[in-house]
Short mmCIF file of C-alpha atoms in Angstrom, two decimals:
data_model
loop_
_atom_site.label_atom_id
_atom_site.label_comp_id
_atom_site.label_asym_id
_atom_site.label_seq_id
_atom_site.Cartn_x
_atom_site.Cartn_y
_atom_site.Cartn_z
CA MET A 1 8.98 37.20 1.35
CA ASN A 2 11.04 34.49 3.02
CA PRO A 3 10.40 30.81 2.16
CA ARG A 4 8.99 30.05 5.60
CA SER A 5 6.23 32.65 5.39
CA ALA A 6 5.52 31.64 1.79
CA ARG A 7 4.82 28.06 2.91
CA ALA A 8 2.61 29.20 5.75
CA SER A 9 0.54 31.42 3.47
CA ASN A 10 0.06 28.68 0.86
CA PRO A 11 -3.58 27.46 1.14
CA SER A 12 -2.62 23.84 0.34
CA CYS A 13 0.00 23.85 3.07
CA ARG A 14 -2.42 25.35 5.59
CA PHE A 15 -5.01 22.69 4.73
CA LEU A 16 -2.48 19.88 5.14
CA ILE A 17 -1.35 21.23 8.51
CA ALA A 18 -4.95 21.56 9.69
CA ALA A 19 -5.77 18.05 8.44
CA LEU A 20 -2.78 16.59 10.27
CA LEU A 21 -3.74 18.38 13.47
CA LEU A 22 -7.31 17.14 13.22
CA GLY A 23 -6.21 13.58 12.44
CA LEU A 24 -7.80 13.54 9.00
CA VAL A 25 -4.72 12.30 7.16
CA PRO A 26 -4.04 8.59 7.61
CA GLY A 27 -0.59 7.58 8.67
CA SER A 28 1.50 6.34 11.51
CA ILE A 29 1.14 9.57 13.46
CA CYS A 30 -2.64 9.46 13.26
CA ALA A 31 -3.53 5.83 13.78
CA GLN A 32 -2.07 2.64 15.13
CA SER A 33 -2.79 -0.57 13.27
CA ALA A 34 -4.57 -3.34 15.14
CA PRO A 35 -1.70 -5.88 15.01
CA ASN A 36 0.57 -3.37 16.76
CA ALA A 37 -1.99 -2.18 19.28
CA GLY A 38 -0.44 -2.09 22.72
CA ARG A 39 3.13 -2.33 21.39
CA LYS A 40 4.14 0.96 22.98
CA HIS A 41 2.97 -0.42 26.31
CA VAL A 42 5.24 -3.47 26.35
CA ASN A 43 7.54 -3.77 29.36
CA LEU A 44 11.00 -3.44 27.82
CA GLU A 45 14.38 -2.95 29.39
CA ASN A 46 16.73 -1.54 26.73
CA GLY A 47 14.47 -3.06 24.06
CA LEU A 48 14.59 -6.47 25.75
CA ALA A 49 11.37 -8.28 26.67
CA ILE A 50 10.99 -10.24 29.95
CA GLN A 51 14.44 -9.03 31.04
CA GLY A 52 16.03 -11.59 28.72
CA TYR A 53 14.12 -14.65 29.92
CA ASP A 54 12.92 -17.23 27.41
CA PRO A 55 9.12 -16.91 26.94
CA VAL A 56 8.79 -20.43 25.53
CA ALA A 57 10.47 -22.08 28.54
CA TYR A 58 7.65 -20.91 30.81
CA PHE A 59 5.26 -23.06 28.76
CA THR A 60 7.42 -26.07 27.88
CA GLY A 61 9.27 -26.51 31.17
CA ASN A 62 7.10 -24.47 33.54
CA ARG A 63 10.20 -22.60 34.64
CA ALA A 64 11.87 -19.25 34.23
CA LEU A 65 14.97 -19.72 32.14
CA ARG A 66 17.36 -17.02 30.99
CA GLY A 67 17.71 -16.76 27.25
CA ALA A 68 20.94 -16.14 25.38
CA GLU A 69 21.94 -13.28 23.13
CA ASN A 70 22.95 -15.75 20.41
CA HIS A 71 19.30 -16.96 20.32
CA ALA A 72 17.67 -13.55 19.92
CA TYR A 73 14.61 -12.67 17.87
CA ARG A 74 13.12 -9.25 17.25
CA TYR A 75 9.33 -9.19 17.14
CA GLN A 76 7.20 -6.03 16.99
CA ASN A 77 9.87 -3.69 18.42
CA ALA A 78 10.86 -6.05 21.23
CA THR A 79 13.84 -8.39 21.38
CA TYR A 80 13.29 -11.79 22.95
CA TYR A 81 16.08 -14.11 24.08
CA PHE A 82 15.73 -17.89 24.01
CA ALA A 83 17.58 -20.68 25.79
CA SER A 84 17.72 -22.79 22.63
CA GLN A 85 17.27 -22.61 18.88
CA GLN A 86 14.28 -24.95 19.28
CA ASN A 87 12.51 -22.45 21.56
CA LEU A 88 13.32 -19.59 19.19
CA GLU A 89 11.77 -21.53 16.28
CA ALA A 90 8.65 -22.33 18.34
CA PHE A 91 8.23 -18.62 19.11
CA LYS A 92 8.70 -17.64 15.46
CA LYS A 93 5.88 -20.01 14.45
CA ASN A 94 3.37 -18.51 16.91
CA PRO A 95 4.57 -15.46 18.87
CA ALA A 96 1.11 -14.65 20.24
CA ARG A 97 1.06 -18.01 22.03
CA TYR A 98 4.19 -17.19 24.04
CA GLU A 99 4.07 -13.44 24.59
CA PRO A 100 3.39 -12.48 28.21
CA ALA A 101 -0.04 -11.14 29.10
CA TYR A 102 -0.45 -7.41 29.75
CA GLY A 103 2.66 -6.51 27.80
CA GLY A 104 4.86 -8.23 30.36
CA TRP A 105 3.80 -5.95 33.22
CA CYS A 106 2.77 -7.28 36.63
CA ALA A 107 -0.59 -9.04 36.27
CA TYR A 108 -1.57 -8.30 39.87
CA ALA A 109 -0.95 -4.55 39.57
CA MET A 110 -2.76 -4.44 36.23
CA GLY A 111 -5.78 -6.09 37.85
CA ASP A 112 -5.68 -4.30 41.19
CA SER A 113 -5.02 -0.72 40.11
CA GLY A 114 -4.50 -0.72 36.35
CA GLU A 115 -0.87 0.33 36.80
CA LYS A 116 2.12 -0.82 34.78
CA VAL A 117 4.50 -2.24 37.40
CA SER A 118 7.80 -4.00 36.68
CA ILE A 119 8.13 -7.72 37.25
CA ASP A 120 10.44 -10.37 38.58
CA PRO A 121 10.66 -12.81 35.64
CA GLU A 122 11.06 -15.70 38.08
CA THR A 123 7.67 -15.00 39.66
CA PHE A 124 5.11 -16.23 37.16
CA LYS A 125 2.10 -18.38 36.46
CA VAL A 126 0.93 -20.02 33.25
CA LYS A 127 -2.85 -20.13 33.32
CA ASP A 128 -5.26 -20.89 30.47
CA GLY A 129 -2.49 -20.51 27.90
CA GLN A 130 -1.34 -17.13 29.21
CA LEU A 131 2.00 -16.23 30.74
CA LEU A 132 1.31 -14.04 33.76
CA LEU A 133 4.27 -12.25 35.34
CA PHE A 134 4.39 -10.70 38.80
CA TYR A 135 6.28 -8.19 40.89
CA HIS A 136 8.32 -9.71 43.69
CA SER A 137 10.67 -8.00 46.11
CA THR A 138 11.90 -8.90 49.57
CA PHE A 139 8.71 -7.81 51.32
CA ASN A 140 6.15 -7.95 48.54
CA ASN A 141 5.30 -10.93 46.36
CA THR A 142 2.19 -10.19 44.30
CA LEU A 143 1.61 -13.77 43.09
CA PRO A 144 -0.03 -14.97 46.35
CA LYS A 145 -2.20 -11.82 46.33
CA TRP A 146 -3.27 -12.66 42.77
CA ASN A 147 -4.06 -16.25 43.72
CA LYS A 148 -6.38 -15.13 46.54
CA ASN A 149 -8.71 -13.35 44.13
CA GLU A 150 -7.63 -14.58 40.72
CA ALA A 151 -10.94 -14.55 38.84
CA LYS A 152 -11.78 -10.96 39.75
CA LEU A 153 -8.23 -9.66 39.29
CA HIS A 154 -7.89 -11.40 35.93
CA GLN A 155 -11.12 -9.85 34.68
CA GLN A 156 -10.07 -6.40 35.90
CA ALA A 157 -6.57 -6.79 34.43
CA ASP A 158 -8.07 -7.69 31.04
CA GLN A 159 -10.25 -4.57 31.15
CA HIS A 160 -7.42 -2.28 32.27
CA TRP A 161 -5.16 -3.64 29.53
CA ARG A 162 -7.86 -3.08 26.88
CA ASN A 163 -8.12 0.50 28.12
CA PHE A 164 -4.36 1.02 27.72
CA VAL A 165 -4.37 -0.43 24.23
CA ASN A 166 -7.47 1.41 23.02
CA VAL A 167 -6.94 4.81 24.64
CA ASN A 168 -3.21 5.25 24.43
#
């Protein structure tokens, strides 16, 4: 009998395989912890969040500001760049305050259709303590569309994002 068939015929091994397939064994392949919920849905470009823009600058200066590689911080599988050491330290103290809503995907698309659409980091809005990012190309700027029906789109975007986090 070869070792492979011996393992497959072992009752303990068969039980473990069945338990794994049914999701009965706890572990990273079976469940995602609450603090990391939605992490796999974050808009990253080569592991970089917000295309290298400083998330704190949106709040402190109400402007999109490119961060620098020498002010980088890795948080929950995403690397953030900051324009200054001061901004990096502010983020470290309270990352949830500065992280973009909807994983950094376009807020309008998340609200309108529930789709994850890339963003232009220079097209943004800070509203009620949230950083909202939007898609913007030559012929399509989604920020004005969001502003026309903000309350409804925001509510729908929140629901769509919860669905992504809870289902996927």
